[in-house]
XYZ file of C-alpha atoms in Angstrom:
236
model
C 7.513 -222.869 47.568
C 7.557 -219.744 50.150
C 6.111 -216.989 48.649
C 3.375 -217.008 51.001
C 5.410 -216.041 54.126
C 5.192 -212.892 55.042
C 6.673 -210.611 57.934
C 3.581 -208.489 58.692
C 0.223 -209.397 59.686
C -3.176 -206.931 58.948
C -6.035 -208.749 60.235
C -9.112 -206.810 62.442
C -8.636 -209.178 65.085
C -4.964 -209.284 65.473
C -3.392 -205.907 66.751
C 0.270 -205.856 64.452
C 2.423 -204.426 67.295
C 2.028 -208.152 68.893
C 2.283 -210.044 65.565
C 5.532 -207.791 65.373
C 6.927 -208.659 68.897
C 6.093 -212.081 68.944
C 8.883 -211.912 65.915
C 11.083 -209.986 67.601
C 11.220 -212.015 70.686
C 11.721 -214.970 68.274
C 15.324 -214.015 67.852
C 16.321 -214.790 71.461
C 18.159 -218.420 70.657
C 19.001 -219.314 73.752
C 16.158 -222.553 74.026
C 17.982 -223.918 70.585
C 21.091 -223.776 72.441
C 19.405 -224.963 75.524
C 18.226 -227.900 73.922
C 21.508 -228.549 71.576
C 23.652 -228.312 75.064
C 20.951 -231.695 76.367
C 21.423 -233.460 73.447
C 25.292 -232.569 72.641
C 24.424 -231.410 69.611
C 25.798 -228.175 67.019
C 23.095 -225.661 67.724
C 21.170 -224.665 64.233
C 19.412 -221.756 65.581
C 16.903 -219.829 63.118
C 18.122 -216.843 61.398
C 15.038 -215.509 59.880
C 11.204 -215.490 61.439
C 8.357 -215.491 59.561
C 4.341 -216.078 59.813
C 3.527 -218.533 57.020
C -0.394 -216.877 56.334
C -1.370 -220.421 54.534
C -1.589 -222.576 57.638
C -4.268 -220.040 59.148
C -7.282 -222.270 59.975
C -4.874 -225.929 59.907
C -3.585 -227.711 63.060
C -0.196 -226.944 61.745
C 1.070 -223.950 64.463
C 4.262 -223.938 63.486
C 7.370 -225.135 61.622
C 11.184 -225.252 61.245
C 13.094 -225.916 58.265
C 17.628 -226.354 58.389
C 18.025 -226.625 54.536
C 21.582 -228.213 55.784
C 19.892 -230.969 57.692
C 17.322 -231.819 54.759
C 20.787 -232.486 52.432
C 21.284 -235.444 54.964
C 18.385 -237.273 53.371
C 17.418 -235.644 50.600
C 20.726 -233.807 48.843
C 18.953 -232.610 45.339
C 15.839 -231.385 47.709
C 18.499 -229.461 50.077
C 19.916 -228.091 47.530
C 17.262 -226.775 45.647
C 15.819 -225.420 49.854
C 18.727 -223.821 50.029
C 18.991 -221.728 46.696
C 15.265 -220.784 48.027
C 15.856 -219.728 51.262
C 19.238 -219.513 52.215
C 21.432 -222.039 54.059
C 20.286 -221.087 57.325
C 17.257 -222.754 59.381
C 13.908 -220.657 59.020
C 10.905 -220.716 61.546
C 7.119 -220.384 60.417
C 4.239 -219.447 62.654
C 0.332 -219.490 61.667
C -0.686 -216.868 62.677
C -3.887 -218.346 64.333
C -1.674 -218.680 67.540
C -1.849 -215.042 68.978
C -5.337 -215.706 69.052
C -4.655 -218.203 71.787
C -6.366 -217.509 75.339
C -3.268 -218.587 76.584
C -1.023 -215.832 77.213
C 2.458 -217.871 76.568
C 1.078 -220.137 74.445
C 2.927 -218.026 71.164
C 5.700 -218.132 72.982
C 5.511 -221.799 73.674
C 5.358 -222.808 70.172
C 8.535 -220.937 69.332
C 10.432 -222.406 71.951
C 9.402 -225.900 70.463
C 10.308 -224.610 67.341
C 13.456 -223.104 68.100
C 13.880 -226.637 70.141
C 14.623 -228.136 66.707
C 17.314 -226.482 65.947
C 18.972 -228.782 69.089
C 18.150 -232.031 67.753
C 20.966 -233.769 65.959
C 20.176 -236.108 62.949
C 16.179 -235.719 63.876
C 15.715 -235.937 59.260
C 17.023 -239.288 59.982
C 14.944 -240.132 62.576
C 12.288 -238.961 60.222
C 11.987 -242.719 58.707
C 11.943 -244.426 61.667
C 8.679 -246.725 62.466
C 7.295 -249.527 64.098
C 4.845 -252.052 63.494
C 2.492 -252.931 65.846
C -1.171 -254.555 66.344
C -2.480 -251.737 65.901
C -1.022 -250.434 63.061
C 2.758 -248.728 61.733
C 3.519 -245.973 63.924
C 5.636 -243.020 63.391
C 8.622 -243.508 66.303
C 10.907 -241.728 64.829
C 8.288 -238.650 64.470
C 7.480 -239.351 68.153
C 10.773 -239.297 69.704
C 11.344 -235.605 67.502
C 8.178 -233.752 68.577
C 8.043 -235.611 71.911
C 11.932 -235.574 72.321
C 11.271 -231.300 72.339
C 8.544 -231.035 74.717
C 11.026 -233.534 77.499
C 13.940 -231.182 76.487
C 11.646 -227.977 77.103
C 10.589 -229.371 80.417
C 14.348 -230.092 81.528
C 15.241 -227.036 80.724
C 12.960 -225.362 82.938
C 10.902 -223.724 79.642
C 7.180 -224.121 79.040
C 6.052 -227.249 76.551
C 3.517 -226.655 74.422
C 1.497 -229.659 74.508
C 0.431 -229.171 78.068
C -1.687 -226.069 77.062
C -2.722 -228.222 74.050
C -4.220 -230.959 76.307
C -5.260 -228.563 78.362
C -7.529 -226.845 75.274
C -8.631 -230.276 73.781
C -9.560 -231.211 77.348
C -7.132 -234.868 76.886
C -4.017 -235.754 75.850
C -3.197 -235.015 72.345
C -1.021 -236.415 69.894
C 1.926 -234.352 70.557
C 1.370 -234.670 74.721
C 1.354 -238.798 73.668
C 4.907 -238.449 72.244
C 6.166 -236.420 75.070
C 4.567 -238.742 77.708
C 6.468 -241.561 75.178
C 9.737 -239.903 75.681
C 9.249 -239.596 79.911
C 8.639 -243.268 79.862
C 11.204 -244.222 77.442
C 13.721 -242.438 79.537
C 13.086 -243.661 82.793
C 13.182 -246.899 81.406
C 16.768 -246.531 79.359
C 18.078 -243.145 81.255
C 20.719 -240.789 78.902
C 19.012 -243.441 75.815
C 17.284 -239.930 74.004
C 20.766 -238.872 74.179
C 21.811 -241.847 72.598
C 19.149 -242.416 69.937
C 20.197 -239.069 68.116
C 24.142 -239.300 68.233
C 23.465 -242.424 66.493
C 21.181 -240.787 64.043
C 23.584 -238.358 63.547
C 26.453 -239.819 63.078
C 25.189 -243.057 61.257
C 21.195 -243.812 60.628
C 18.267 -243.920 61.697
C 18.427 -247.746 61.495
C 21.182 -247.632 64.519
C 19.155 -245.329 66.240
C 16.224 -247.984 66.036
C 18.490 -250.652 67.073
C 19.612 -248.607 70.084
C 15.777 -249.021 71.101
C 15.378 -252.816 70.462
C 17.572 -253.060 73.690
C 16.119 -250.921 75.836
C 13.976 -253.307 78.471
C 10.419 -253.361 77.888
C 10.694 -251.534 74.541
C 7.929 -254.014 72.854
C 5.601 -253.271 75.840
C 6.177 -249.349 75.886
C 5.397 -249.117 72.029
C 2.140 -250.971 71.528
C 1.132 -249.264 74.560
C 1.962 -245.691 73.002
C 0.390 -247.690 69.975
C -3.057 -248.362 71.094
C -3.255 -244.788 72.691
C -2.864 -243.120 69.500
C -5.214 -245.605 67.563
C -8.104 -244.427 69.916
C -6.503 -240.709 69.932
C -7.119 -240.873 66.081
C -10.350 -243.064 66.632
C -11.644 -239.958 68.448
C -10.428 -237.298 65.860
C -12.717 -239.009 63.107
């Protein structure tokens, strides 16, 4: 399943000394802790770095993987993670993003990454959707990736998406769930809080209920709803 990550990088176009300390500087976990301490949460910070060479070329930038919080959900799949790679949460970078003209950009999508490792019960969240009039959409996906790029911005650390907006010259789908997330908060303040200590400690079923009672939830969604129908009107 991983035998295409890989710690070095020899590509013309990519000098290895800054593949190398773009790893290096990946060990610094204080932005999972950052982000655990916002959402009272066990910090799950990533013991082991890697650039994942198959997502070179793919939107994917990035990903983070907590065998222990895949067992949650899926036990046999955990399991079976876990004899793979440990029982310790791993980070993956394509390495496409050093090619970024944005100097923190790399650095950015770490954070986020690393950002994961603060977010209690976010495989349960996983599930979580809504249906709307414009289709089921993933809210439980939304408050995860969005619910990073608030925390990053609280805690005073660059967010990814605004450089991504900033490249695809709008608001993509990741700067949509963190603009989600804003509004959801200053509608229900502490209620991101609250959404994944009920995830955590029960489902995300009582995290969704959590959000039937915040005021103007039916509003906020099909309005998130009908911006990501035309975002993905305009991707085809």
């Amino acid at each position: 399943m991983f035998s295409k990550l890989t710690r070095e990088l020899y590509e013309p176009d990519i000098d290895p000394a800054v593949a190398r300390k773009h790893l290096n500087d990946s060990k610094d976990a204080s932005t999972t802790y950052a982000v655990a301490e916002l959402y009272n949460a066990i910090p799950r910070p990533p013991t082991k770095v890697f650039y994942d060479t198959s997502l070179r070329g793919t939107p994917v930038l990035a990903w983070y993987l907590d065998p222990q919080d895949v067992k949650t959900v899926y036990p046999r799949e955990g399991e079976l993670i876990e004899r793979e790679i440990g029982p310790d949460p791993i980070i993956a970078h394509n390495p496409d993003i050093l090619k970024s003209k944005y100097k923190d950009f790399g650095k950015a999508v770490d954070d986020h990454e690393k950002g994961h490792g603060g977010q209690p019960g976010k495989m349960k969240l996983k599930g979580l959707h809504a249906m709307t009039g414009y289709g089921r959409i993933p809210i439980g996906e939304m408050l995860i990736e969005g619910g990073v790029e608030w925390a990053l911005e609280k805690r005073y650390k660059n967010a990814p998406s605004r450089q991504m907006d900033k490249m695809a010259n709008k608001t993509t789908s990741y700067g949509l769930y963190r603009d989600f997330v804003y509004e959801l908060e200053e509608k229900s303040p502490g209620i991101m809080r609250q959404v994944y200590r009920a995830a955590s400690k029960a489902s995300g079923r009582a995290a969704g209920r959590l959000l039937e009672n915040v005021p103007g939830i039916e509003e906020l969604v099909n309005k998130y709803a009908k911006k990501l129908h035309s975002f993905n009107i305009s991707m085809n």
